[in-house]
Short mmCIF file of C-alpha atoms in Angstrom, two decimals:
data_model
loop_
_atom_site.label_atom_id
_atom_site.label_comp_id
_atom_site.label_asym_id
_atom_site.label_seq_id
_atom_site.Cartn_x
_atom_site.Cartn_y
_atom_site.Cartn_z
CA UNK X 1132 9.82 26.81 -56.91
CA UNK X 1133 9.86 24.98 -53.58
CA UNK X 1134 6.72 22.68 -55.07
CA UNK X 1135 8.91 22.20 -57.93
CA UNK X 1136 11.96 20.90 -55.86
CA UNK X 1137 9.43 18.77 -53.39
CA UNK X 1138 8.21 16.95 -56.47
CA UNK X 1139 11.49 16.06 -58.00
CA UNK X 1140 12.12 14.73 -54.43
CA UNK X 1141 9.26 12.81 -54.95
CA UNK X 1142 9.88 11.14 -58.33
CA UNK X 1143 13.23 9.82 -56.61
CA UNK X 1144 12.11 8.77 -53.50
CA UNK X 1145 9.39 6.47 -56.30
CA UNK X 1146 12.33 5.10 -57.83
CA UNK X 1147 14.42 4.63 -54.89
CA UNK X 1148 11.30 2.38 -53.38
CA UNK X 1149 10.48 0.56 -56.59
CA UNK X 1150 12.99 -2.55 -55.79
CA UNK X 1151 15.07 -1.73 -58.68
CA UNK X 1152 18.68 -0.82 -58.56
CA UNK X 1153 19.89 2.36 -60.37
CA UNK X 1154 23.60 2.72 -60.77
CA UNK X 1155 26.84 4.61 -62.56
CA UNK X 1156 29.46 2.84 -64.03
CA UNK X 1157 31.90 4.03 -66.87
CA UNK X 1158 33.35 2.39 -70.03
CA UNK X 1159 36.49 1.11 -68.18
CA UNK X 1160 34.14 -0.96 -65.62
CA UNK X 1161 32.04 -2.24 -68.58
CA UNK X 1162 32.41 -5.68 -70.39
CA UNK X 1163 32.01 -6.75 -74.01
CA UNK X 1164 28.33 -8.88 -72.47
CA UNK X 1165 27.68 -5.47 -70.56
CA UNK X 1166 28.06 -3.27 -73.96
CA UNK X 1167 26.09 -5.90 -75.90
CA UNK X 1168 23.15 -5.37 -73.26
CA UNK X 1169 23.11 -1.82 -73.99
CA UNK X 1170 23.22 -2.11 -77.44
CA UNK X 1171 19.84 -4.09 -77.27
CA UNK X 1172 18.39 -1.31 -75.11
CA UNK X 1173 18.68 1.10 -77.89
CA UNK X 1174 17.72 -1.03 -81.07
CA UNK X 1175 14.11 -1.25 -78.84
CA UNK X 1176 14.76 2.39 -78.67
CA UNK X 1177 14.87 2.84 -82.13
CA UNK X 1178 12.18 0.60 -83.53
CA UNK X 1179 9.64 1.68 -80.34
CA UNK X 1180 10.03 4.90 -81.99
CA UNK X 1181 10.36 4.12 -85.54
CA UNK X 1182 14.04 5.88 -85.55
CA UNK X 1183 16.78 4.71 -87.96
CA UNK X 1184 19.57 2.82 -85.97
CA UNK X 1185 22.75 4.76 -87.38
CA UNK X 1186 24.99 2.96 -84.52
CA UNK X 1187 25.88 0.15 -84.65
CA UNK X 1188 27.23 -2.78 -82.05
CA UNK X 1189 30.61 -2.87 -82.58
CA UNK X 1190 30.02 1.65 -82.14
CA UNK X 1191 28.91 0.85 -78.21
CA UNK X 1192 32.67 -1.38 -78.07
CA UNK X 1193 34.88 0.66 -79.54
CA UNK X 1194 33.27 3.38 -77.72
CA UNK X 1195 34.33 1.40 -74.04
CA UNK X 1196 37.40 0.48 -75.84
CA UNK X 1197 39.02 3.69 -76.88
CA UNK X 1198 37.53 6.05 -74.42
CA UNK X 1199 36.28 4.36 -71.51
CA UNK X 1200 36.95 7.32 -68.98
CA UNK X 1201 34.98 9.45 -71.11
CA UNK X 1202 31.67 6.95 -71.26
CA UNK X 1203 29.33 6.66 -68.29
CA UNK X 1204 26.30 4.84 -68.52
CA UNK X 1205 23.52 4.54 -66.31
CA UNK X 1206 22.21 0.84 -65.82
CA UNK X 1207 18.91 0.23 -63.84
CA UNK X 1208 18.68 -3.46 -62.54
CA UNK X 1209 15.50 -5.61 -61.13
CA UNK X 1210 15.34 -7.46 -57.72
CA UNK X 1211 17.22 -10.24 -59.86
CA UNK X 1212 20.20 -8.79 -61.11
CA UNK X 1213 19.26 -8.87 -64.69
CA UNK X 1214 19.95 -5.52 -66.07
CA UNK X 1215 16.65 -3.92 -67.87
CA UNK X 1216 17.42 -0.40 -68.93
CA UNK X 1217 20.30 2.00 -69.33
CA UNK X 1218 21.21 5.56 -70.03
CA UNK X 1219 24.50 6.68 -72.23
CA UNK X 1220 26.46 9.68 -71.25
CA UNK X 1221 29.65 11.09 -72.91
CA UNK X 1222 32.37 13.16 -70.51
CA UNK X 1223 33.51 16.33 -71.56
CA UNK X 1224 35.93 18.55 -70.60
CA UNK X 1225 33.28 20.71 -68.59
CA UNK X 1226 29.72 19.14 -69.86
CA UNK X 1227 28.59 15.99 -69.38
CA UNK X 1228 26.54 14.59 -73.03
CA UNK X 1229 23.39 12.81 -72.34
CA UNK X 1230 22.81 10.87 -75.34
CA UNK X 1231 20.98 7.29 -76.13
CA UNK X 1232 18.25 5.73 -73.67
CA UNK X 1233 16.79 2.26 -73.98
CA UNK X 1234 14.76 -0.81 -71.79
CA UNK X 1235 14.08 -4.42 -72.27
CA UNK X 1236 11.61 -4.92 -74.59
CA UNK X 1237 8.79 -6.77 -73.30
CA UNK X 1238 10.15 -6.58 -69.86
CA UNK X 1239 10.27 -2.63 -69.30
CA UNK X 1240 8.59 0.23 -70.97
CA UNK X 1241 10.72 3.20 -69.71
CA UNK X 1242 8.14 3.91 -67.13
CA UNK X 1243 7.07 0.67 -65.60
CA UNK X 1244 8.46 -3.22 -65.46
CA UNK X 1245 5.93 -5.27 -66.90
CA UNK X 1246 2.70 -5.06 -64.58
CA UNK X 1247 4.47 -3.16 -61.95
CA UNK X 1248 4.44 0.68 -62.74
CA UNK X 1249 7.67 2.27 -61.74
CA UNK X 1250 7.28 5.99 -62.01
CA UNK X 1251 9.58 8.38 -63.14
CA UNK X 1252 12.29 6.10 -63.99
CA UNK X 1253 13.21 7.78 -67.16
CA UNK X 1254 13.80 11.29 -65.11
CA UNK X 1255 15.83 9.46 -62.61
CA UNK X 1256 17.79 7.61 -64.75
CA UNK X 1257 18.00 10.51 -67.84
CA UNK X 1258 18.40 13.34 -65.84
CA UNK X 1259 19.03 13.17 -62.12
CA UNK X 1260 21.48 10.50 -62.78
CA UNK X 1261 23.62 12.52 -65.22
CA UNK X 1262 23.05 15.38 -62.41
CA UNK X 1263 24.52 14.08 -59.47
CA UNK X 1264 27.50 13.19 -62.04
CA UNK X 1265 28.02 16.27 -63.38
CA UNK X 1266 28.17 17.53 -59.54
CA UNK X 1267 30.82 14.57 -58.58
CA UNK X 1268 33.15 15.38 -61.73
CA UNK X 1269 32.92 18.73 -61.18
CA UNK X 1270 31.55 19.91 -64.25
CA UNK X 1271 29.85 22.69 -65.09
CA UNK X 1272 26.76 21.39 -66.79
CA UNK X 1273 24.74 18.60 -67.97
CA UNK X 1274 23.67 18.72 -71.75
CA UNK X 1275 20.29 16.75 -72.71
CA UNK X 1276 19.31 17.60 -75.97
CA UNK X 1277 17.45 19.47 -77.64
CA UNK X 1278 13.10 19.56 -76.98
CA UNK X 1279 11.09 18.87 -74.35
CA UNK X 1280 9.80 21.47 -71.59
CA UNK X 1281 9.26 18.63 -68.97
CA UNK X 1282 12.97 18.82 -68.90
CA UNK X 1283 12.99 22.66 -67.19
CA UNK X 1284 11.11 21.27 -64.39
CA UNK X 1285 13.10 18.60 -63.88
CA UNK X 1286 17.08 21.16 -63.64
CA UNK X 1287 17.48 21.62 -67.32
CA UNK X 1288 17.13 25.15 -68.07
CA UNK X 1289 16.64 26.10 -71.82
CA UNK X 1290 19.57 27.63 -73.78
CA UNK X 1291 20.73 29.01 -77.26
CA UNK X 1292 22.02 27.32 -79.96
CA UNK X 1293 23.22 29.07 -83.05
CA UNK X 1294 23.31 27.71 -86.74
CA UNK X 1295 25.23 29.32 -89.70
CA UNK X 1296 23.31 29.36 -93.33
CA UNK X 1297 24.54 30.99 -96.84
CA UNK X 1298 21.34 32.12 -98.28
CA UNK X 1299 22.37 33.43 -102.28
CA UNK X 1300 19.09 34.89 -102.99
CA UNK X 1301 19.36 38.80 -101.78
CA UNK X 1302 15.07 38.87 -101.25
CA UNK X 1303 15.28 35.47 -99.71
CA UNK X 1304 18.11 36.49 -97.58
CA UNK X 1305 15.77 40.00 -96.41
CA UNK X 1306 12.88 38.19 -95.77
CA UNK X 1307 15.02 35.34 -93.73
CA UNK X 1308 16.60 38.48 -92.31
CA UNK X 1309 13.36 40.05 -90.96
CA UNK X 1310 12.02 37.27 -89.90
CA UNK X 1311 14.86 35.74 -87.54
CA UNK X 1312 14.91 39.46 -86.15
CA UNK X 1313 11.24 38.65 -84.88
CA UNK X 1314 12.02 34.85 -83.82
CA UNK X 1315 14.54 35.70 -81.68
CA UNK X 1316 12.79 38.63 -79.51
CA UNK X 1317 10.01 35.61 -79.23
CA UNK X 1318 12.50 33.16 -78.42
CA UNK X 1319 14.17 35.19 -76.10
CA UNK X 1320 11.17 36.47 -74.35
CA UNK X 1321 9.82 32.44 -74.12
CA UNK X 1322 13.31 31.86 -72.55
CA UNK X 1323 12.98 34.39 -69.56
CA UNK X 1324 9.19 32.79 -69.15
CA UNK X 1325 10.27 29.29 -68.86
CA UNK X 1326 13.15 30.19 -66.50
CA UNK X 1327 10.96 32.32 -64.37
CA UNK X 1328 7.94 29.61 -64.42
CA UNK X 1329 9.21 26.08 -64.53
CA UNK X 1330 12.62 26.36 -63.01
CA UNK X 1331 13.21 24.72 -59.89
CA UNK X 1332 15.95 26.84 -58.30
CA UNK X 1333 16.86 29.41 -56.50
CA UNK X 1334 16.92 32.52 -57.32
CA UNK X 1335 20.64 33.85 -57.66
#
């Protein structure tokens, strides 16, 4: 686990000597120019990954207009000023909500800035970020969504999440029955693996 927490060190200490400035800012220190930026980050989002766009612009304002304390977003910058990529978070009451990611198109591909390779930026401005945030608010965790085991590595350790379903069919409902018996000793047992082989901390 110490080789774990050496390379995370590493991937920021990358960042950190790429030129480019990552900062925090919430919804309250945010402009209408600022929010308009960030909206562009995640239409590239959306068509690089062929996603539907189900937010809107005037979503991103309203969002720094009616809740600003409760929007962070992280903004990277080049040696210019000109802001490239950015990171949206939502405040809780004890969690802080990583949600949208996007980059400049053409400019930034969420790991490099156009021929210059900047490694690891996505980690650093996805998760450490929304880390060391968590830790200054005081909260108790940091919520990132749902996939991805190069998360675990990186301080987000894998959890449950529950679902309720009415299933009318009695034999559908057995076999659904029987079968989420056996999913869950698998998921729990992949669980306790991932903890015990990809987490970076300490044990308790």
């Amino acid at each position: 686990r110490q080789r774990k927490r050496k390379a995370i060190r590493q991937e920021r200490k990358a960042v950190q000597n790429s030129g480019l400035k990552v900062y925090r800012v919430y919804g309250s220190e945010m402009n209408s120019k600022d929010w308009d930026i960030f909206y562009k980050f995640y239409r590239n989002t959306c068509d690089d990954k062929w996603g539907e766009a189900y937010l809107n612009r005037s979503f991103f304002h309203l969002l720094g207009e009616t809740m600003p304390e409760k929007v962070m977003v992280v903004f990277v910058e080049d040696e210019n000023g000109e802001k490239i990529a950015g990171a949206l978070n939502l405040v809780g009451s004890d969690t802080l909500y990583g949600r949208n990611w996007g980059c400049k198109r053409g400019g930034i591909n969420g790991y490099g800035l156009q021929d210059k390779r900047v490694k690891h930026l996505h980690f650093e401005v996805c998760y450490y970020q929304a880390l060391e945030a968590a830790i200054d608010l005081g909260l108790s965790r940091v919520e990132a969504g749902a996939q991805g085991e190069h998360k675990i590595q990186r301080g987000y350790l894998p959890t449950l999440t529950h679902s309720a379903h009415y299933v009318k069919d009695s034999r559908m409902k057995a076999l659904l029955s029987d079968f989420l018996r056996r999913e869950k000793q698998e998921v729990d047992y992949m669980i306790d693996v991932m903890n015990q082989k990809l987490s970076p901390y300490k044990d308790a």
